[in-house]
PDB file of C-alpha atoms and ligand atoms in Angstrom:
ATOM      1  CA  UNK K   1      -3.079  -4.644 -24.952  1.00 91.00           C
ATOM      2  CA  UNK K   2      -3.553  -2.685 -22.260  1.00 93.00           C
ATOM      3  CA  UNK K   3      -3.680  -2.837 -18.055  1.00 96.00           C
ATOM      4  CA  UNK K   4      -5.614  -0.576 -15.750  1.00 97.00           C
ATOM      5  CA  UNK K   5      -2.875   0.096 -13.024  1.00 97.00           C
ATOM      6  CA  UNK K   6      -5.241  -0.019  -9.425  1.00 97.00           C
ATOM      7  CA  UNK K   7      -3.356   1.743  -7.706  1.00 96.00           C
ATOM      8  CA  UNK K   8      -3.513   5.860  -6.151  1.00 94.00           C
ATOM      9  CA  UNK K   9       0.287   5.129  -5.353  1.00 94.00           C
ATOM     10  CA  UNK K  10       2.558   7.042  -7.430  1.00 93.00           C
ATOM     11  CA  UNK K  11       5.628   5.147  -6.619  1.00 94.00           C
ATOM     12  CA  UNK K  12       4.235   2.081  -7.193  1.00 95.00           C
ATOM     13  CA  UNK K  13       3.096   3.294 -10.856  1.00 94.00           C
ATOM     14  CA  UNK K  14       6.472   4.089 -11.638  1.00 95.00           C
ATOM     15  CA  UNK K  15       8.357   0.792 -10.368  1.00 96.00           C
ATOM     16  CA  UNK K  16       5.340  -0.820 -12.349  1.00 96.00           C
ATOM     17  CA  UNK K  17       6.148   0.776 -15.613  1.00 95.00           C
ATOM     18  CA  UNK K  18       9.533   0.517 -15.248  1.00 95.00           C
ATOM     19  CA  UNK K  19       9.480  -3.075 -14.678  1.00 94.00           C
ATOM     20  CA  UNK K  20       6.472  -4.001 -17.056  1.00 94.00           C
ATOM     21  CA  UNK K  21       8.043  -1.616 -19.652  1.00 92.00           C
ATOM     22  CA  UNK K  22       8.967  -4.694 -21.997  1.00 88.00           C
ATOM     23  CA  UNK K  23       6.591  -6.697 -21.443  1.00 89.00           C
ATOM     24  CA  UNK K  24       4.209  -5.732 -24.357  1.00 88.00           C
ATOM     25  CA  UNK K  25       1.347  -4.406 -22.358  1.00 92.00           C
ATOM     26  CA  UNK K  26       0.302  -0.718 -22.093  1.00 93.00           C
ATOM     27  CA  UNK K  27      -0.226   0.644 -18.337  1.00 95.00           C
ATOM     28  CA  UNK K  28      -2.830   3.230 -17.726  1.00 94.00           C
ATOM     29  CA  UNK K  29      -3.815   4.479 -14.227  1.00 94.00           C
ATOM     30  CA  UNK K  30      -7.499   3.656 -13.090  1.00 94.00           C
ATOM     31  CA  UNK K  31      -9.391   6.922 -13.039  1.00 91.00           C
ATOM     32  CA  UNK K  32      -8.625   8.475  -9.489  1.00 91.00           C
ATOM     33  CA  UNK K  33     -13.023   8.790  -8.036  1.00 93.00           C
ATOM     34  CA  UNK K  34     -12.788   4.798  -8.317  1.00 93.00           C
ATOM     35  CA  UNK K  35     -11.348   3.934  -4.907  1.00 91.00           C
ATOM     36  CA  UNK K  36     -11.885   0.464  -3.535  1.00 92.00           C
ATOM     37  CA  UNK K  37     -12.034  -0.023   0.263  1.00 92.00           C
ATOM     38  CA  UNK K  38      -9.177  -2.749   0.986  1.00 93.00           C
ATOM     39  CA  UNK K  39     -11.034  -5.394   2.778  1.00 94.00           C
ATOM     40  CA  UNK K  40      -8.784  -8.378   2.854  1.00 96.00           C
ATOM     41  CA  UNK K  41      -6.619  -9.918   5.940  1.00 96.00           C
ATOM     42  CA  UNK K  42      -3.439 -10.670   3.644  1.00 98.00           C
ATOM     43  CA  UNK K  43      -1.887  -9.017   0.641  1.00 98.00           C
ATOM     44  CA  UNK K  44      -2.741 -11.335  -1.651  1.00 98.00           C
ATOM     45  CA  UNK K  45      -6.674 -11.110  -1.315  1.00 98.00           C
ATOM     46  CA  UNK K  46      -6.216  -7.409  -1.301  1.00 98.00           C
ATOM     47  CA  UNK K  47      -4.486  -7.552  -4.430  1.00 98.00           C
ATOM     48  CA  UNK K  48      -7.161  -9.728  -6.279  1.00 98.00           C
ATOM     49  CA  UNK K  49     -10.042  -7.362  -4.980  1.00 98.00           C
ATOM     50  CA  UNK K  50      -8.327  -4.317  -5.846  1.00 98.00           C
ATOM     51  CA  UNK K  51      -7.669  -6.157  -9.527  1.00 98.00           C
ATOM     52  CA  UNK K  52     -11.397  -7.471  -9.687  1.00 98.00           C
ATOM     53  CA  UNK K  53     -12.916  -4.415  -9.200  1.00 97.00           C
ATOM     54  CA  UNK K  54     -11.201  -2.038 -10.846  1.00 97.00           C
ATOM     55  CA  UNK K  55     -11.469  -4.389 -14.151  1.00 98.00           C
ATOM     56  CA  UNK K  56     -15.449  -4.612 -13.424  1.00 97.00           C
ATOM     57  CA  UNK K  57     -15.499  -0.885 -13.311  1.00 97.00           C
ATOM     58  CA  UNK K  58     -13.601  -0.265 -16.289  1.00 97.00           C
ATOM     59  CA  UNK K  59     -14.289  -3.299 -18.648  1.00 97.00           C
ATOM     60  CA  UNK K  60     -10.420  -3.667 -18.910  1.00 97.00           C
ATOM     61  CA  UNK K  61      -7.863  -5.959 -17.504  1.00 97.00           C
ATOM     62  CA  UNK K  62      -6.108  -4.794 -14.594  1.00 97.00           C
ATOM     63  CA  UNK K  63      -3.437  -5.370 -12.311  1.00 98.00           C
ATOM     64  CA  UNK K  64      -3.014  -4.331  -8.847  1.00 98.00           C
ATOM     65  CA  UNK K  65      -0.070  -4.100  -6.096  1.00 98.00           C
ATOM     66  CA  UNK K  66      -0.516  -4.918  -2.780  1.00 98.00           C
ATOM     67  CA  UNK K  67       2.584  -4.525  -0.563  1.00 98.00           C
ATOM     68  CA  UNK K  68       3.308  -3.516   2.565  1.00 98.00           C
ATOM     69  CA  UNK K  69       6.620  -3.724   5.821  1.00 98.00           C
ATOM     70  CA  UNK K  70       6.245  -6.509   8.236  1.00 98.00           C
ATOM     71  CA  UNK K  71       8.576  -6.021  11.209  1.00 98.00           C
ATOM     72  CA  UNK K  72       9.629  -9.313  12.951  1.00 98.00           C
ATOM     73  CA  UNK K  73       9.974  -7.533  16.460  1.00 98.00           C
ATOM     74  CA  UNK K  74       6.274  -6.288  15.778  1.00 98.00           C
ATOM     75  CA  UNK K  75       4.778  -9.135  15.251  1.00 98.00           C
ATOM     76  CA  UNK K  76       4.627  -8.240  11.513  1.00 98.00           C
ATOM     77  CA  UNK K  77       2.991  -4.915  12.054  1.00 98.00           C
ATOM     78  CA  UNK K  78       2.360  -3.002  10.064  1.00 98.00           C
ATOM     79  CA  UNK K  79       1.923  -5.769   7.330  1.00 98.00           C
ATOM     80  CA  UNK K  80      -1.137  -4.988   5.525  1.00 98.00           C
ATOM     81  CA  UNK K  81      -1.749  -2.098   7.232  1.00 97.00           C
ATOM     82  CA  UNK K  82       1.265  -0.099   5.937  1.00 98.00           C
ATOM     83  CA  UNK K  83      -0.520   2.381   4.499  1.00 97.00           C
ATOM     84  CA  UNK K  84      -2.814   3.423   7.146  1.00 96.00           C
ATOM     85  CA  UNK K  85      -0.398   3.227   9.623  1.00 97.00           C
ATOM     86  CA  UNK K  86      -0.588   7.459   9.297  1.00 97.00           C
ATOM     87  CA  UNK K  87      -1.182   9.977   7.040  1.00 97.00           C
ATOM     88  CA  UNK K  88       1.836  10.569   5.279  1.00 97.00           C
ATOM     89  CA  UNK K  89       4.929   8.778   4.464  1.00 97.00           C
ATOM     90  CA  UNK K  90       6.935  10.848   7.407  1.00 97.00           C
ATOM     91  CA  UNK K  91       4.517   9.994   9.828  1.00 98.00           C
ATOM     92  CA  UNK K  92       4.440   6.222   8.625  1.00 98.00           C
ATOM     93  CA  UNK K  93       8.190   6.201   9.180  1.00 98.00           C
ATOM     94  CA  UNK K  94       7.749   8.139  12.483  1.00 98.00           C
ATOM     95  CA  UNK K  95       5.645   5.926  13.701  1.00 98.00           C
ATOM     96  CA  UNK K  96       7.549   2.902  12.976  1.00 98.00           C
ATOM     97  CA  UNK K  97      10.102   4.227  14.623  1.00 98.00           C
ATOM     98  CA  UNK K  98       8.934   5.116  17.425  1.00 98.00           C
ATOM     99  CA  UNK K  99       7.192   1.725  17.835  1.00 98.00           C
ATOM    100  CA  UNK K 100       9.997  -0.714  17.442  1.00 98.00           C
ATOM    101  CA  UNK K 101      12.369   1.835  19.410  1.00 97.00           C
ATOM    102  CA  UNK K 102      15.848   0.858  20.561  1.00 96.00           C
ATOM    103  CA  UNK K 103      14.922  -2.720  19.819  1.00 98.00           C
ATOM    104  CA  UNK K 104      18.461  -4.749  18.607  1.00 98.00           C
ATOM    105  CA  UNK K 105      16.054  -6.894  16.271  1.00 98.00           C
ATOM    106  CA  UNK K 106      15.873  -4.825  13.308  1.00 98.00           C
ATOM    107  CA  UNK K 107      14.990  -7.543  10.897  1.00 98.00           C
ATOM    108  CA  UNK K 108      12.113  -6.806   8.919  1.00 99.00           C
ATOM    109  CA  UNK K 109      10.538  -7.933   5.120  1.00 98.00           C
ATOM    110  CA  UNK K 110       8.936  -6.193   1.972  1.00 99.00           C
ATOM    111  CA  UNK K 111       6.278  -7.671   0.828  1.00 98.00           C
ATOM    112  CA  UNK K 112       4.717  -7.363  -2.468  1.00 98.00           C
ATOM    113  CA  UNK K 113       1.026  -9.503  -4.400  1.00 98.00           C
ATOM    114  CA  UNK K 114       0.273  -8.444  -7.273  1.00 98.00           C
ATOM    115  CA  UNK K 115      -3.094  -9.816  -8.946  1.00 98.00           C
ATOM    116  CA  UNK K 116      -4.439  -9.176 -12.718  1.00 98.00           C
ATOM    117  CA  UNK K 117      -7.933  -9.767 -13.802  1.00 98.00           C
ATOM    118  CA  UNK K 118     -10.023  -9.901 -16.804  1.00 97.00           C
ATOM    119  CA  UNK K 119     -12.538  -7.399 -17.958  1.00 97.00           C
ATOM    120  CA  UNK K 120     -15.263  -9.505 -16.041  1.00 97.00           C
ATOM    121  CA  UNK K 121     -13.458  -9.214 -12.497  1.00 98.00           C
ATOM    122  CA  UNK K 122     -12.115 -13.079 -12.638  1.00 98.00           C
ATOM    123  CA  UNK K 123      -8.255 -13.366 -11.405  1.00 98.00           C
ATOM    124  CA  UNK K 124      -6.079 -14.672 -14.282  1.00 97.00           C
ATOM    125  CA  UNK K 125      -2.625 -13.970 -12.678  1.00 97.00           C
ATOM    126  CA  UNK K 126      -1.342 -13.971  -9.558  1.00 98.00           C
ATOM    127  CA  UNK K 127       2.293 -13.553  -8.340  1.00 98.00           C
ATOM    128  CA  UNK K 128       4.369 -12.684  -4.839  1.00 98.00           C
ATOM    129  CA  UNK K 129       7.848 -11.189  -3.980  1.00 98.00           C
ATOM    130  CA  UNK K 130       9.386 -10.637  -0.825  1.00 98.00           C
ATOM    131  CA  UNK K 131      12.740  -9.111   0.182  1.00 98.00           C
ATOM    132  CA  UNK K 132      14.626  -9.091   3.586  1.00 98.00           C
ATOM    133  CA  UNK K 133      16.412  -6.515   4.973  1.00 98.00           C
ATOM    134  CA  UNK K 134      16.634  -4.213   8.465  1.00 98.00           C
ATOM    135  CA  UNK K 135      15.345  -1.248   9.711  1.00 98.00           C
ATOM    136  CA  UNK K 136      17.710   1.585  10.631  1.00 98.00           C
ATOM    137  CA  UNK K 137      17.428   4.040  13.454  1.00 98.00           C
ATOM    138  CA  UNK K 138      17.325   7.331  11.180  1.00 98.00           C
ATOM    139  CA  UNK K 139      15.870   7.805   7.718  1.00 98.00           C
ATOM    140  CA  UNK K 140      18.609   7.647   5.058  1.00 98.00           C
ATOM    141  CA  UNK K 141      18.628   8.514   1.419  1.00 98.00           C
ATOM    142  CA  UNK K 142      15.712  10.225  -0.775  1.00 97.00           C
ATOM    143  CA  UNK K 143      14.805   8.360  -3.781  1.00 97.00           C
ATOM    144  CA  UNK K 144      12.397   5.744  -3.593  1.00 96.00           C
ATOM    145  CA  UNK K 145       8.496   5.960  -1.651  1.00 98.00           C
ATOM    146  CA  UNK K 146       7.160   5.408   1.551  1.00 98.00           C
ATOM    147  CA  UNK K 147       9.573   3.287   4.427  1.00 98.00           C
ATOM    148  CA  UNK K 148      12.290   2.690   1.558  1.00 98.00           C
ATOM    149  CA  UNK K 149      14.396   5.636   3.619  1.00 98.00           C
ATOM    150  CA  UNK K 150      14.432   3.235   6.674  1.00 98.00           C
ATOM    151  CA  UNK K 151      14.781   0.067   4.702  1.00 99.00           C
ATOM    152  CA  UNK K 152      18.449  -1.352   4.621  1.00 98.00           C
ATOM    153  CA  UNK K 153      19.786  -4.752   2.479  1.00 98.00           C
ATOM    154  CA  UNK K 154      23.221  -5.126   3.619  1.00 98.00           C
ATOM    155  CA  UNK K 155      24.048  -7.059   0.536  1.00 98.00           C
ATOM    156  CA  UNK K 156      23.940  -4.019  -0.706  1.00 98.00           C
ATOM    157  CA  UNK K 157      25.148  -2.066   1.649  1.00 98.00           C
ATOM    158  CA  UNK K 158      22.319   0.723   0.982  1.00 98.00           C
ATOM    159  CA  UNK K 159      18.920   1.583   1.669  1.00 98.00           C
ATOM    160  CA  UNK K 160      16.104   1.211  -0.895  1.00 98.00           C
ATOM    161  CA  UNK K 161      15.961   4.943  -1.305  1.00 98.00           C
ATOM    162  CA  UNK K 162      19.801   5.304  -1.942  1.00 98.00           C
ATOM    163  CA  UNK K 163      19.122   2.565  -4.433  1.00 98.00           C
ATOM    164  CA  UNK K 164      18.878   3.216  -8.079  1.00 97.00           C
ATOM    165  CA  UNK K 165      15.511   2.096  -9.368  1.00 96.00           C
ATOM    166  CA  UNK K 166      17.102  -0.676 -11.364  1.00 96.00           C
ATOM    167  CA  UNK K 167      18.988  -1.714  -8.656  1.00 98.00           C
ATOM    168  CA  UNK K 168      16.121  -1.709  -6.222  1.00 98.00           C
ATOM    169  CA  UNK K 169      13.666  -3.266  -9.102  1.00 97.00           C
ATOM    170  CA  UNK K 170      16.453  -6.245  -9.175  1.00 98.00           C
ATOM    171  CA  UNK K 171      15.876  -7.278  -5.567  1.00 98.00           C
ATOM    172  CA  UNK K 172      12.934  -5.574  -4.204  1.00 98.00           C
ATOM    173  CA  UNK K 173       9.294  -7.510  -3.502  1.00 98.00           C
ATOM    174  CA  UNK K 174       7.720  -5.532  -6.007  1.00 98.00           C
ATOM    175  CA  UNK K 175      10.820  -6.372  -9.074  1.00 98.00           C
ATOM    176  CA  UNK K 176      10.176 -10.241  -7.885  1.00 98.00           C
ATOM    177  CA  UNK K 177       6.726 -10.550  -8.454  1.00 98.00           C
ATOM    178  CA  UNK K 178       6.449  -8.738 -11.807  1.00 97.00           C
ATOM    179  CA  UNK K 179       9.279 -10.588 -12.578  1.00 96.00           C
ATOM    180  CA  UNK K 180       7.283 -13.971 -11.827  1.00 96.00           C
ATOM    181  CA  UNK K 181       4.799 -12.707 -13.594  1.00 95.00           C
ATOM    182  CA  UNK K 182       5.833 -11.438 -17.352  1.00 93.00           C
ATOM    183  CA  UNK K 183       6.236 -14.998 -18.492  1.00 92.00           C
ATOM    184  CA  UNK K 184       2.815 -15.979 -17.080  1.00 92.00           C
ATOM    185  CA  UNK K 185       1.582 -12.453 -18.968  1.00 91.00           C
ATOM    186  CA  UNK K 186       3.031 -13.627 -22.337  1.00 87.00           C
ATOM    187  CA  UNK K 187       1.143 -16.551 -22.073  1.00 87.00           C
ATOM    188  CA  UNK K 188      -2.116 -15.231 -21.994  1.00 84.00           C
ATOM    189  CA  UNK K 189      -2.329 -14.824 -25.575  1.00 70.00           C
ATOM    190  CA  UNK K 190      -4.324 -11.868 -25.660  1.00 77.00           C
TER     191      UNK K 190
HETATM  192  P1  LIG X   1      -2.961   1.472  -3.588  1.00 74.96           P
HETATM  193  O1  LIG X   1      -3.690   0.571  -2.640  1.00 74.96           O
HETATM  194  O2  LIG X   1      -3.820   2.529  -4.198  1.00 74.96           O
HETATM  195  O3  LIG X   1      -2.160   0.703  -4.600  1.00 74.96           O
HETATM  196  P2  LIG X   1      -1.426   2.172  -1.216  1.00 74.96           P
HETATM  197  O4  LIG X   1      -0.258   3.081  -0.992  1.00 74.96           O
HETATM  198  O5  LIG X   1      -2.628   2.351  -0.347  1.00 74.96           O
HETATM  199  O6  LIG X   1      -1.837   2.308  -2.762  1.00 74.96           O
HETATM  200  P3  LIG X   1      -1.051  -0.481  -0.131  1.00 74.96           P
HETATM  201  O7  LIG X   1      -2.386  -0.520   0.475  1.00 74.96           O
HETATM  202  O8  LIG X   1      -0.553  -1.715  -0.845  1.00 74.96           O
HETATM  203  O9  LIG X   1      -0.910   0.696  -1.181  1.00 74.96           O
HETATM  204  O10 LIG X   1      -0.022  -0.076   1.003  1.00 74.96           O
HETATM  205  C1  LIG X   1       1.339  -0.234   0.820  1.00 74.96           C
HETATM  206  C2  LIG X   1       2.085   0.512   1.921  1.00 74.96           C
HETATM  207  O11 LIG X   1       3.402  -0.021   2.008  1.00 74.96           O
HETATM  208  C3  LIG X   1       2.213   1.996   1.597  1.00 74.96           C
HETATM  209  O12 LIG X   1       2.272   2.728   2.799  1.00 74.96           O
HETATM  210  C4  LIG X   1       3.547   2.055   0.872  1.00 74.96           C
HETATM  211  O13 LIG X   1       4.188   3.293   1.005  1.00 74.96           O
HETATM  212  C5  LIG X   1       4.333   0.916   1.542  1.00 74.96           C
HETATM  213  N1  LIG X   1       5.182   0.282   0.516  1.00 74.96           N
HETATM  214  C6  LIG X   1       4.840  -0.663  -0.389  1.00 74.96           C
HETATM  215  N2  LIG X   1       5.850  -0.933  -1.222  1.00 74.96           N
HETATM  216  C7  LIG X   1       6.862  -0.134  -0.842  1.00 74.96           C
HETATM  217  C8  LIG X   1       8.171   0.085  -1.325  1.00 74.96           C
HETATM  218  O14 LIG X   1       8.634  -0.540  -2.395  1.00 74.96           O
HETATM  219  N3  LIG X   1       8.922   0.970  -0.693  1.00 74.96           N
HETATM  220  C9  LIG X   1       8.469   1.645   0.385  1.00 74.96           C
HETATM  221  N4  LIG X   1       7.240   1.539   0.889  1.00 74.96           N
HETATM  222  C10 LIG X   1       6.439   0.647   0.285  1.00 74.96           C
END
């Protein structure tokens, strides 16, 4: 059994195996020249075209992550455009930054689709997470990807990049929606 990964993200690869790791499947990454221009207006129809095509293209089931920081003080920016919000995770964070200022409302949201599709393109699973948390002034900690050095949860009392990845698989957008979605996976019967 096994899933194309759509994704160019190495982060997200990693949280994906991590949290996939028992759920029978195999994860391989889609070859890197197959790049799929992300269309949609939310996460979730991202998710299902990155899925669809990537399963077309390689006549394998797929699955594909499409996440992305909304700040509440911004509207939700950068939401679905997270990634092209600059050209490399410092400049992302920079940006952000440097956008929401001194602002006192810090409170912002993680949020995570992920979308697996046949080997004909057709969505068979789809699944959402979100978590809450605030963004800090400064950058702070260094494991993790992209904002998760800005990201707080003060449950936790840590960033997402001080977190361990167990720890940030257990409460992050990304854990939550695989989580949803291994039960639905086992049911598939494949
Ligand atoms: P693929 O589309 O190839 O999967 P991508 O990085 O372009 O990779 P997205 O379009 O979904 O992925 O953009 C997600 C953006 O949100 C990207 O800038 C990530 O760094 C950021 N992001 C998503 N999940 C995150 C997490 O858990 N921690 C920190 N940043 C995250």
């Amino acid at each position: 059994k096994i899933l194309v990964v759509a994704t160019g993200n190495p982060g997200k690869l990693r949280e994906m195996q991590a949290y996939l790791a028992h759920s029978g499947w195999e994860l391989t990454l889609k070859p890197a020249e197959l790049e799929i221009e992300e269309t949609g207006e939310t996460f979730a129809a991202n998710a299902c075209l990155k899925a669809s095509q990537i399963a077309q293209a390689t006549g394998q089931w797929a699955i594909a992550d499409d996440s992305g920081l909304a700040v509440d003080a911004l509207n939700g920016a950068p939401g679905v455009y997270s990634a092209r919000y600059g050209n490399s995770d410092s400049d992302r964070i920079a940006r952000l930054l440097r956008e929401l200022g001194n602002t006192d409302n810090r409170q912002a949201q993680f949020v995570c689709a992920v979308a697996i599709a046949r080997p004909d393109g057709t969505i068979a699973l789809e699944s959402e997470g979100l978590c809450r948390g605030e963004i800090l002034h400064a950058p702070c900690g260094e494991g993790g990807f992209g904002y998760d050095p800005i990201f707080y949860v003060p449950e936790k009392q840590l960033t997402f990049a001080q977190m361990s990845r167990e720890l940030k698989g257990s409460i992050s957008h990304r854990g939550k929606a695989l989580k949803a979605l291994i039960p639905q996976l086992e049911t598939l019967n494949i």
